[in-house]
Short mmCIF file of C-alpha atoms and ligand atoms in Angstrom, two decimals:
data_model
loop_
_atom_site.label_atom_id
_atom_site.label_comp_id
_atom_site.label_asym_id
_atom_site.label_seq_id
_atom_site.Cartn_x
_atom_site.Cartn_y
_atom_site.Cartn_z
CA UNK A 737 266.15 355.44 -51.58
CA UNK A 738 264.51 353.56 -48.81
CA UNK A 739 267.69 353.74 -46.77
CA UNK A 740 268.10 357.45 -47.44
CA UNK A 741 264.50 357.94 -46.38
CA UNK A 742 265.06 356.03 -43.18
CA UNK A 743 268.23 357.93 -42.37
CA UNK A 744 266.41 361.16 -43.04
CA UNK A 745 263.58 360.18 -40.76
CA UNK A 746 266.06 359.13 -38.12
CA UNK A 747 267.70 362.54 -38.25
CA UNK A 748 264.28 364.15 -38.03
CA UNK A 749 263.43 362.16 -34.94
CA UNK A 750 266.67 363.18 -33.26
CA UNK A 751 266.00 366.79 -34.21
CA UNK A 752 262.53 366.56 -32.71
CA UNK A 753 264.05 365.24 -29.53
CA UNK A 754 266.65 368.00 -29.35
CA UNK A 755 264.04 370.63 -30.16
CA UNK A 756 261.80 369.31 -27.41
CA UNK A 757 264.61 369.21 -24.88
CA UNK A 758 265.67 372.76 -25.69
CA UNK A 759 262.41 374.55 -26.21
CA UNK A 760 259.67 372.50 -24.66
CA UNK A 761 260.18 372.18 -20.94
CA UNK A 762 258.89 369.05 -19.24
CA UNK A 763 257.58 368.99 -15.70
CA UNK A 764 257.34 365.55 -14.14
CA UNK A 765 254.67 365.48 -11.45
CA UNK A 766 254.67 362.47 -9.15
CA UNK A 767 251.34 361.47 -7.60
CA UNK A 768 251.56 359.07 -4.72
CA UNK A 769 249.81 358.01 -1.54
CA UNK A 770 248.93 354.73 0.06
CA UNK A 771 246.38 352.49 -1.57
CA UNK A 772 242.85 353.99 -1.50
CA UNK A 773 244.22 357.45 -0.69
CA UNK A 774 242.63 358.75 -3.89
CA UNK A 775 245.39 358.84 -6.55
CA UNK A 776 243.29 357.59 -9.45
CA UNK A 777 240.41 359.93 -8.70
CA UNK A 778 242.84 362.81 -8.21
CA UNK A 779 244.65 362.36 -11.52
CA UNK A 780 241.43 361.81 -13.45
CA UNK A 781 239.81 364.93 -12.06
CA UNK A 782 243.00 366.99 -12.30
CA UNK A 783 243.44 366.18 -15.97
CA UNK A 784 239.76 366.80 -16.76
CA UNK A 785 239.94 370.13 -14.92
CA UNK A 786 243.18 371.14 -16.63
CA UNK A 787 241.69 370.35 -20.03
CA UNK A 788 238.55 372.35 -19.23
CA UNK A 789 239.49 375.01 -16.75
CA UNK A 790 236.07 376.48 -15.96
CA UNK A 791 236.26 375.33 -12.35
CA UNK A 792 239.86 376.32 -11.75
CA UNK A 793 239.73 380.00 -10.74
CA UNK A 794 242.62 379.63 -8.28
CA UNK A 795 244.86 378.00 -10.86
CA UNK A 796 246.64 381.09 -12.10
CA UNK A 797 249.91 380.60 -13.91
CA UNK A 798 251.57 383.79 -15.12
CA UNK A 799 250.76 382.85 -18.70
CA UNK A 800 247.62 382.48 -20.74
CA UNK A 801 246.94 378.85 -21.60
CA UNK A 802 245.77 378.81 -25.18
CA UNK A 803 245.42 375.04 -25.47
CA UNK A 804 245.71 371.91 -23.37
CA UNK A 805 245.74 368.43 -24.88
CA UNK A 806 246.79 364.86 -24.20
CA UNK A 807 249.76 363.42 -26.04
CA UNK A 808 251.60 360.11 -26.15
CA UNK A 809 253.94 359.97 -23.16
CA UNK A 810 257.70 359.81 -23.68
CA UNK A 811 258.24 356.53 -21.79
CA UNK A 812 257.19 353.73 -24.10
CA UNK A 813 257.51 350.92 -21.58
CA UNK A 814 255.49 352.47 -18.76
CA UNK A 815 251.75 351.70 -18.78
CA UNK A 816 249.65 354.70 -19.72
CA UNK A 817 247.32 356.07 -17.05
CA UNK A 818 243.93 354.99 -18.30
CA UNK A 819 242.38 358.44 -18.14
CA UNK A 820 239.53 357.90 -20.59
CA UNK A 821 238.24 354.75 -18.89
CA UNK A 822 238.47 356.33 -15.44
CA UNK A 823 236.69 359.49 -16.58
CA UNK A 824 234.01 357.44 -18.29
CA UNK A 825 233.36 355.58 -15.01
CA UNK A 826 232.99 358.85 -13.10
CA UNK A 827 230.78 360.55 -15.67
CA UNK A 828 228.56 357.59 -16.63
CA UNK A 829 224.78 357.90 -16.17
CA UNK A 830 225.25 355.64 -13.12
CA UNK A 831 228.63 356.96 -11.94
CA UNK A 832 231.16 354.58 -10.40
CA UNK A 833 234.50 355.15 -8.72
CA UNK A 834 237.29 354.15 -11.08
CA UNK A 835 239.59 351.21 -10.48
CA UNK A 836 242.39 352.10 -8.08
CA UNK A 837 246.10 352.31 -8.72
CA UNK A 838 247.84 348.93 -8.65
CA UNK A 839 251.16 349.85 -10.24
CA UNK A 840 252.99 352.70 -11.91
CA UNK A 841 251.42 354.53 -14.84
CA UNK A 842 251.96 357.75 -16.70
CA UNK A 843 250.16 360.37 -18.77
CA UNK A 844 251.38 363.39 -20.74
CA UNK A 845 249.34 366.56 -20.83
CA UNK A 846 250.72 369.38 -22.97
CA UNK A 847 249.97 373.07 -22.75
CA UNK A 848 250.38 375.83 -25.29
CA UNK A 849 250.99 378.97 -23.29
CA UNK A 850 251.56 382.60 -24.15
CA UNK A 851 253.12 384.99 -21.65
CA UNK A 852 250.67 387.68 -20.63
CA UNK A 853 251.37 391.41 -20.82
CA UNK A 854 253.98 393.01 -23.03
CA UNK A 855 256.08 389.84 -23.26
CA UNK A 856 253.18 388.01 -24.83
CA UNK A 857 253.14 390.21 -27.87
CA UNK A 858 256.92 389.85 -28.28
CA UNK A 859 257.37 386.12 -27.90
CA UNK A 860 255.27 383.49 -29.56
CA UNK A 861 253.42 380.66 -27.84
CA UNK A 862 255.45 378.03 -25.97
CA UNK A 863 254.73 374.37 -25.29
CA UNK A 864 255.13 372.91 -21.82
CA UNK A 865 254.65 369.20 -21.15
CA UNK A 866 253.28 367.88 -17.89
CA UNK A 867 254.13 364.22 -17.33
CA UNK A 868 252.00 362.85 -14.52
CA UNK A 869 253.45 359.74 -12.90
CA UNK A 870 251.13 357.71 -10.68
CA UNK A 871 252.79 355.23 -8.31
CA UNK A 872 251.81 353.45 -5.10
CA UNK A 873 253.05 355.03 -1.87
CA UNK A 874 253.72 351.50 -0.64
CA UNK A 875 256.60 351.34 -3.11
CA UNK A 876 258.07 354.55 -1.78
CA UNK A 877 258.36 353.14 1.72
CA UNK A 878 260.59 350.43 0.33
CA UNK A 879 263.45 352.91 0.04
CA UNK A 880 264.02 352.37 3.76
CA UNK A 881 264.73 348.70 3.08
CA UNK A 882 267.80 349.61 1.02
CA UNK A 883 269.56 350.60 4.23
CA UNK A 884 268.47 347.56 6.22
CA UNK A 885 269.87 344.06 6.30
CA UNK A 886 267.51 341.11 6.37
CA UNK A 887 268.14 340.73 10.12
CA UNK A 888 267.38 344.40 10.82
CA UNK A 889 264.24 344.45 8.72
CA UNK A 890 263.08 341.13 10.24
CA UNK A 891 263.49 342.44 13.78
CA UNK A 892 261.35 345.51 13.03
CA UNK A 893 258.74 343.63 11.02
CA UNK A 894 258.38 340.97 13.73
CA UNK A 895 258.00 343.55 16.50
CA UNK A 896 255.14 345.10 14.53
CA UNK A 897 253.54 341.76 13.66
CA UNK A 898 253.63 340.40 17.19
CA UNK A 899 252.19 343.55 18.75
CA UNK A 900 249.33 344.02 16.28
CA UNK A 901 246.26 341.80 16.64
CA UNK A 902 246.24 341.35 12.85
CA UNK A 903 249.55 339.51 13.17
CA UNK A 904 248.21 336.61 15.27
CA UNK A 905 247.86 334.17 12.35
CA UNK A 906 251.33 334.89 11.03
CA UNK A 907 252.92 334.68 14.48
CA UNK A 908 251.38 331.25 14.89
CA UNK A 909 252.56 330.09 11.47
CA UNK A 910 256.02 331.39 12.25
CA UNK A 911 256.16 329.49 15.56
CA UNK A 912 255.55 326.26 13.64
CA UNK A 913 258.17 327.11 11.02
CA UNK A 914 261.71 325.76 11.20
CA UNK A 915 263.95 328.13 9.27
CA UNK A 916 267.02 325.92 9.63
CA UNK A 917 265.56 323.06 7.57
CA UNK A 918 266.37 322.60 3.92
CA UNK A 919 264.57 325.08 1.68
CA UNK A 920 261.26 323.78 0.34
CA UNK A 921 259.10 326.01 -1.84
CA UNK A 922 255.63 324.91 -0.60
CA UNK A 923 256.50 325.77 3.03
CA UNK A 924 258.16 329.01 1.98
CA UNK A 925 255.08 329.94 0.03
CA UNK A 926 252.76 329.12 2.92
CA UNK A 927 254.66 331.34 5.33
CA UNK A 928 254.94 334.14 2.76
CA UNK A 929 251.20 333.97 2.15
CA UNK A 930 250.47 334.16 5.84
CA UNK A 931 252.82 337.17 6.14
CA UNK A 932 251.16 338.85 3.14
CA UNK A 933 247.70 338.26 4.62
CA UNK A 934 248.89 339.92 7.83
CA UNK A 935 250.26 342.92 5.92
CA UNK A 936 246.98 343.29 4.09
CA UNK A 937 244.96 343.07 7.30
CA UNK A 938 247.26 345.59 8.97
CA UNK A 939 246.80 347.98 6.05
CA UNK A 940 243.03 347.51 6.19
CA UNK A 941 243.13 348.28 9.92
CA UNK A 942 244.69 351.63 9.09
CA UNK A 943 248.41 350.87 9.61
CA UNK A 944 250.55 352.29 6.88
CA UNK A 945 253.96 350.96 7.80
CA UNK A 946 253.73 347.60 6.00
CA UNK A 947 256.83 346.64 4.01
CA UNK A 948 257.76 345.21 1.53
CA UNK A 949 255.41 347.35 -0.53
CA UNK A 950 255.17 344.88 -3.42
CA UNK A 951 253.66 342.28 -1.08
CA UNK A 952 250.61 344.54 -1.00
CA UNK A 953 250.69 345.63 -4.65
CA UNK A 954 252.70 343.00 -6.53
CA UNK A 955 251.87 344.04 -10.09
CA UNK A 956 253.44 341.59 -12.53
CA UNK A 957 255.65 340.11 -9.77
CA UNK A 958 252.80 338.21 -8.15
CA UNK A 959 253.92 334.71 -7.17
CA UNK A 960 257.58 335.25 -8.04
CA UNK A 961 260.42 334.23 -5.68
CA UNK A 962 261.29 337.86 -4.85
CA UNK A 963 257.88 338.06 -3.17
CA UNK A 964 258.08 334.66 -1.51
CA UNK A 965 259.79 335.25 1.81
CA UNK A 966 258.94 336.50 5.28
CA UNK A 967 260.76 338.03 8.24
CA UNK A 968 262.49 335.54 10.53
CA UNK A 969 263.76 335.74 14.10
CA UNK A 970 267.54 335.91 14.50
CA UNK A 971 269.09 332.46 14.39
CA UNK A 972 271.23 330.08 12.48
CA UNK A 973 271.06 330.06 8.70
CA UNK A 974 272.92 326.98 7.39
CA UNK A 975 273.66 326.67 3.70
CA UNK A 976 270.62 325.62 1.68
CA UNK A 977 268.24 326.38 4.54
CA UNK A 978 265.00 328.32 4.46
CA UNK A 979 266.62 331.15 6.42
CA UNK A 980 269.47 331.44 3.94
CA UNK A 981 267.10 331.46 0.98
CA UNK A 982 264.80 334.07 2.58
CA UNK A 983 267.73 336.37 3.17
CA UNK A 984 268.87 335.91 -0.43
CA UNK A 985 265.39 336.73 -1.72
CA UNK A 986 265.18 339.82 0.47
CA UNK A 987 268.44 341.05 -1.06
CA UNK A 988 267.12 340.21 -4.54
CA UNK A 989 263.97 342.20 -3.78
CA UNK A 990 266.08 345.23 -2.92
CA UNK A 991 268.30 344.86 -5.96
CA UNK A 992 265.78 343.81 -8.62
CA UNK A 993 262.62 345.57 -7.49
CA UNK A 994 263.32 348.52 -5.22
CA UNK A 995 266.41 349.86 -6.92
CA UNK A 996 265.10 349.95 -10.52
CA UNK A 997 261.94 351.76 -9.42
CA UNK A 998 263.89 354.51 -7.72
CA UNK A 999 266.45 354.75 -10.48
CA UNK A 1000 264.04 354.74 -13.44
CA UNK A 1001 261.09 356.67 -12.08
CA UNK A 1002 261.45 358.28 -8.72
CA UNK A 1003 264.78 359.97 -9.41
CA UNK A 1004 263.28 361.91 -12.32
CA UNK A 1005 260.41 363.62 -10.52
CA UNK A 1006 260.30 367.44 -10.22
CA UNK A 1007 257.14 368.02 -8.25
CA UNK A 1008 255.26 365.70 -5.95
CA UNK A 1009 251.86 365.39 -4.36
CA UNK A 1010 251.37 362.94 -1.51
CA UNK A 1011 247.71 362.11 -0.99
CA UNK A 1012 246.73 361.14 2.52
CA UNK A 1013 243.50 359.65 3.78
CA UNK A 1014 243.84 361.61 7.01
CA UNK A 1015 240.12 361.44 7.77
CA UNK A 1016 240.23 357.66 7.55
CA UNK A 1017 243.20 357.44 9.93
CA UNK A 1018 241.65 359.88 12.39
CA UNK A 1019 238.46 357.89 12.38
CA UNK A 1020 240.39 354.63 12.91
CA UNK A 1021 241.85 356.08 16.10
CA UNK A 1022 245.07 357.16 17.82
CA UNK A 1023 247.11 354.12 16.79
CA UNK A 1024 246.42 354.63 13.10
CA UNK A 1025 247.23 358.33 13.44
CA UNK A 1026 250.50 357.54 15.21
CA UNK A 1027 251.33 355.15 12.42
CA UNK A 1028 250.44 357.75 9.81
CA UNK A 1029 252.79 360.23 11.49
CA UNK A 1030 255.67 357.82 11.25
CA UNK A 1031 254.80 356.94 7.68
CA UNK A 1032 254.68 360.56 6.57
CA UNK A 1033 258.15 361.03 8.02
CA UNK A 1034 259.33 357.92 6.14
CA UNK A 1035 257.79 359.21 2.93
CA UNK A 1036 259.32 362.64 3.37
CA UNK A 1037 262.70 361.06 4.12
CA UNK A 1038 262.64 359.52 0.64
CA UNK A 1039 262.57 363.09 -0.72
CA UNK A 1040 265.52 364.30 1.34
CA UNK A 1041 267.78 365.95 -1.22
CA UNK A 1042 270.27 363.44 -2.58
CA UNK A 1043 269.11 360.55 -0.42
CA UNK A 1044 268.16 358.23 -3.26
CA UNK A 1045 271.38 359.16 -5.02
CA UNK A 1046 273.43 358.26 -1.98
CA UNK A 1047 271.67 354.99 -1.31
CA UNK A 1048 271.80 353.80 -4.91
CA UNK A 1049 275.08 355.56 -5.77
CA UNK A 1050 273.10 357.20 -8.50
CA UNK A 1051 274.16 360.33 -10.30
CA UNK A 1052 271.74 362.85 -11.66
CA UNK A 1053 268.88 362.48 -9.25
CA UNK A 1054 266.60 365.48 -9.72
CA UNK A 1055 265.68 367.58 -6.80
CA UNK A 1056 261.98 367.63 -6.01
CA UNK A 1057 261.40 371.31 -5.41
CA UNK A 1058 257.84 371.26 -4.14
CA UNK A 1059 255.91 368.63 -2.22
CA UNK A 1060 252.25 368.98 -1.44
CA UNK A 1061 250.68 366.84 1.29
CA UNK A 1062 246.96 366.78 0.69
CA UNK A 1063 244.29 365.31 2.92
CA UNK A 1064 241.82 363.85 0.44
CA UNK A 1065 238.06 363.27 0.50
CA UNK A 1066 237.41 366.56 2.32
CA UNK A 1067 233.89 366.42 0.91
CA UNK A 1068 233.13 363.94 3.73
CA UNK A 1069 233.04 366.84 6.16
CA UNK A 1070 231.27 370.19 6.19
CA UNK A 1071 233.44 373.11 5.09
CA UNK A 1072 233.18 374.58 8.58
CA UNK A 1073 235.60 371.80 9.60
CA UNK A 1074 238.03 372.15 6.70
CA UNK A 1075 240.34 374.58 8.53
CA UNK A 1076 240.66 371.98 11.30
CA UNK A 1077 241.58 369.27 8.82
CA UNK A 1078 244.13 371.56 7.21
CA UNK A 1079 245.57 372.43 10.63
CA UNK A 1080 245.95 368.72 11.39
CA UNK A 1081 247.70 368.16 8.05
CA UNK A 1082 249.99 371.12 8.70
CA UNK A 1083 250.91 369.74 12.10
CA UNK A 1084 251.51 366.28 10.60
CA UNK A 1085 253.79 367.71 7.94
CA UNK A 1086 255.69 369.84 10.46
CA UNK A 1087 256.14 366.75 12.59
CA UNK A 1088 257.28 364.74 9.54
CA UNK A 1089 259.83 367.42 8.63
CA UNK A 1090 261.27 367.30 12.14
CA UNK A 1091 261.37 363.53 12.30
CA UNK A 1092 262.77 363.08 8.83
CA UNK A 1093 265.31 365.84 9.47
CA UNK A 1094 264.05 367.30 6.24
CA UNK A 1095 265.34 370.67 5.16
CA UNK A 1096 264.72 370.46 1.43
CA UNK A 1097 262.02 371.71 -0.85
CA UNK A 1098 258.98 373.72 -0.08
CA UNK A 1099 256.31 371.58 1.52
CA UNK A 1100 252.70 372.53 1.91
CA UNK A 1101 249.62 370.98 3.48
CA UNK A 1102 246.06 371.25 2.20
CA UNK A 1103 242.70 369.54 2.42
CA UNK A 1104 241.07 368.77 -0.89
CA UNK A 1105 238.44 366.66 -2.59
CA UNK A 1106 239.45 365.72 -6.10
CA UNK A 1107 235.86 364.84 -6.89
CA UNK A 1108 233.18 366.35 -4.78
CA UNK A 1109 230.51 363.73 -4.16
CA UNK A 1110 228.45 365.56 -1.53
CA UNK A 1111 226.54 368.74 -0.84
CA UNK A 1112 226.31 370.39 2.55
CA UNK A 1113 223.22 370.48 4.65
CA UNK A 1114 222.50 371.70 8.15
CA UNK A 1115 219.82 369.68 9.91
CA UNK A 1116 218.27 370.24 13.29
CA UNK A 1117 218.92 367.42 15.68
CA UNK A 1118 217.47 367.50 19.18
CA UNK A 1119 216.93 371.22 18.77
CA UNK A 1120 220.53 371.93 17.71
CA UNK A 1121 221.93 372.61 14.24
CA UNK A 1122 224.15 369.84 12.92
CA UNK A 1123 226.50 370.33 9.93
CA UNK A 1124 225.96 367.35 7.65
CA UNK A 1125 226.94 366.26 4.16
CA UNK A 1126 224.47 364.70 1.76
CA UNK A 1127 225.27 362.31 -1.04
CA UNK A 1128 224.33 359.21 -2.95
CA UNK A 1129 224.80 356.07 -0.84
CA UNK A 1130 225.91 352.73 -2.25
CA UNK A 1131 222.31 351.57 -2.28
CA UNK A 1132 221.50 354.43 -4.62
CA UNK A 1133 219.61 356.61 -2.14
CA UNK A 1134 220.27 360.20 -1.17
CA UNK A 1135 221.08 360.58 2.51
CA UNK A 1136 222.59 363.15 4.87
CA UNK A 1137 225.18 362.10 7.45
CA UNK A 1138 226.91 363.70 10.37
CA UNK A 1139 230.53 362.50 10.31
CA UNK A 1140 231.40 363.72 13.81
CA UNK A 1141 233.91 366.35 14.73
CA UNK A 1142 237.57 367.13 14.36
CA UNK A 1143 239.37 368.81 17.25
CA UNK A 1144 240.11 372.50 17.01
CA UNK A 1145 243.59 371.94 18.40
CA UNK A 1146 245.60 369.45 16.28
CA UNK A 1147 247.63 368.39 19.30
CA UNK A 1148 244.56 366.50 20.52
CA UNK A 1149 245.19 364.16 17.63
CA UNK A 1150 248.96 364.34 17.38
CA UNK A 1151 249.72 364.02 21.08
CA UNK A 1152 246.69 362.14 22.38
CA UNK A 1153 248.63 360.84 25.38
CA UNK A 1154 249.17 364.35 26.63
CA UNK A 1155 245.67 365.50 25.81
CA UNK A 1156 243.79 362.41 26.89
CA UNK A 1157 243.03 360.02 24.06
CA UNK A 1158 239.66 360.54 22.49
CA UNK A 1159 237.95 359.30 19.41
CA UNK A 1160 237.28 361.83 16.71
CA UNK A 1161 234.91 361.55 13.76
CA UNK A 1162 232.87 359.12 15.79
CA UNK A 1163 229.57 360.23 14.28
CA UNK A 1164 228.38 358.46 11.16
CA UNK A 1165 231.77 358.56 9.45
CA UNK A 1166 231.97 354.77 9.69
CA UNK A 1167 229.00 354.26 7.40
CA UNK A 1168 229.66 357.11 5.00
CA UNK A 1169 230.33 355.58 1.60
CA UNK A 1170 229.32 357.88 -1.18
CA UNK A 1171 229.01 357.14 -4.84
CA UNK A 1172 230.11 359.90 -7.16
CA UNK A 1173 227.23 362.24 -7.90
CA UNK A 1174 225.67 362.25 -11.34
CA UNK A 1175 227.49 364.93 -13.31
CA UNK A 1176 226.15 367.34 -15.84
CA UNK A 1177 229.19 369.26 -16.96
CA UNK A 1178 228.69 372.53 -18.74
CA UNK A 1179 230.98 373.15 -21.71
CA UNK A 1180 234.43 374.21 -20.53
CA UNK A 1181 233.93 372.82 -17.03
CA UNK A 1182 235.65 369.88 -15.39
CA UNK A 1183 234.17 367.79 -12.57
CA UNK A 1184 233.37 369.52 -9.25
CA UNK A 1185 236.12 369.47 -6.62
CA UNK A 1186 237.37 371.21 -3.51
CA UNK A 1187 240.62 373.19 -3.82
CA UNK A 1188 241.97 371.11 -6.67
CA UNK A 1189 242.77 374.40 -8.40
CA UNK A 1190 244.89 375.59 -5.48
CA UNK A 1191 246.70 372.26 -5.37
CA UNK A 1192 247.45 372.49 -9.10
CA UNK A 1193 248.61 376.06 -8.71
CA UNK A 1194 251.11 375.14 -6.01
CA UNK A 1195 252.36 372.12 -7.93
CA UNK A 1196 252.79 373.46 -11.45
CA UNK A 1197 251.50 377.04 -11.68
CA UNK A 1198 255.00 378.53 -11.72
CA UNK A 1199 256.17 376.14 -14.44
CA UNK A 1200 253.74 377.25 -17.12
P1 GDP B 666 244.08 354.97 -5.12
O1 GDP B 666 244.20 353.59 -4.58
O2 GDP B 666 245.02 355.90 -4.41
O3 GDP B 666 244.19 355.06 -6.62
O4 GDP B 666 242.62 355.49 -4.69
P2 GDP B 666 241.36 355.87 -5.61
O5 GDP B 666 241.63 357.12 -6.37
O6 GDP B 666 240.91 354.69 -6.37
O7 GDP B 666 240.31 356.22 -4.46
C1 GDP B 666 239.89 355.25 -3.55
C2 GDP B 666 238.47 355.53 -3.11
O8 GDP B 666 238.44 356.71 -2.31
C3 GDP B 666 237.51 355.81 -4.25
O9 GDP B 666 237.01 354.63 -4.79
C4 GDP B 666 236.45 356.64 -3.56
O10 GDP B 666 235.55 355.80 -2.85
C5 GDP B 666 237.25 357.43 -2.54
N1 GDP B 666 237.61 358.79 -3.02
C6 GDP B 666 238.74 359.18 -3.66
N2 GDP B 666 238.74 360.49 -3.90
C7 GDP B 666 237.58 360.97 -3.40
C8 GDP B 666 236.98 362.27 -3.31
O11 GDP B 666 237.52 363.30 -3.76
N3 GDP B 666 235.77 362.35 -2.68
C9 GDP B 666 235.14 361.25 -2.17
N4 GDP B 666 233.95 361.40 -1.58
N5 GDP B 666 235.67 360.03 -2.22
C10 GDP B 666 236.87 359.88 -2.83
#
């Protein structure tokens, strides 16, 4: 009896699976961006606003959503995106920013929808699942490593490290390092740590091209041999030497870390949003912007139709049909400047499409704030009106700041050499660190945002 019961339940489970595959479409939405770009805040606010759609007037699928609810995700071995904890942090009496993305995670949001108009009365409600997959943009940049040998990657990484001031410590450590000696773990570890510290400093200084991505966000691989190597200048690599071992570990990194991520997660994504801290890069200056341009092209190249498939000789890679590039934290500037930010994003994406020779899916650029932490205020300064934003500072006080200005013509930022380099956002942007505002949500309303509804509409509106 027990066996019959189990068989029966097994059949039921298979039937459920088949039913789901046939009648309940699944949209897999990838959310990426470099560390601190705003992925965690974005997903938390997106989910809250999709559950309670009172602040989503521009989110207009062609169907009526009759219910939206969270469900267990289909991938049992992927960590669940910790939505409840993140939302609790943002909506606490003393609100805090949630903990940032450190690794991949996933969440399933399901919708019951009913077609509007005459169709609605004919067909019953349908269920559509939205699987949101959060993963670090740093990991995406690793796809480029698949096509590079250790020598090629080393040459590029060393050029970057020796020309950036953040690389001074590593360059010094490397000069004292003899790669032809017999492999010894303590020395290997020391050099790898010095290289990792450089990558972290370079990221903090606004550079985004810092591979291998897992050196920055190791997840459960922290301290393992695949993360214990560093780039080396061309030279001899006798058997058993440091150089030989580093090269072997680099290849292992590609095979054991990069490849599984692309095969198991990336290749299954339908829609993608790339979050970009464009304001941060612009404020950091022309070098950081130049670096961001190159990085966006590298990111977009990963989405070139079939590229992952070709590199990993992988069949069945899905085609990402829409990619949204969104400048985040737009609540740091007055709305009068939002069109400028959007124009800069549009120019960056155009440039990335050209550089990445990208002719695939629809791309779009936007400026958004997933969680609006400020209100606008115009103050009079030396007799002139100044467009400021006001919010709660880290010390718990309300204050208004003037972030500075963005150029009207994006080429001032994208081609500073031609236009004469200039610093933008050189007002008080540097010291603007807002805490999330205290929220009192009315029933049916999600947290306040800027254009999150339009972003959601572009990403999934047509799929519901
Ligand atoms: P992640 O590393 O991509 O997951 O980045 P997070 O989502 O953790 O965001 C990093 C930080 O950026 C947060 O702690 C906030 O300080 C800030 N941030 C993110 N989104 C917003 C936003 O919409 N508005 C404002 N003002 N700050 C934001």
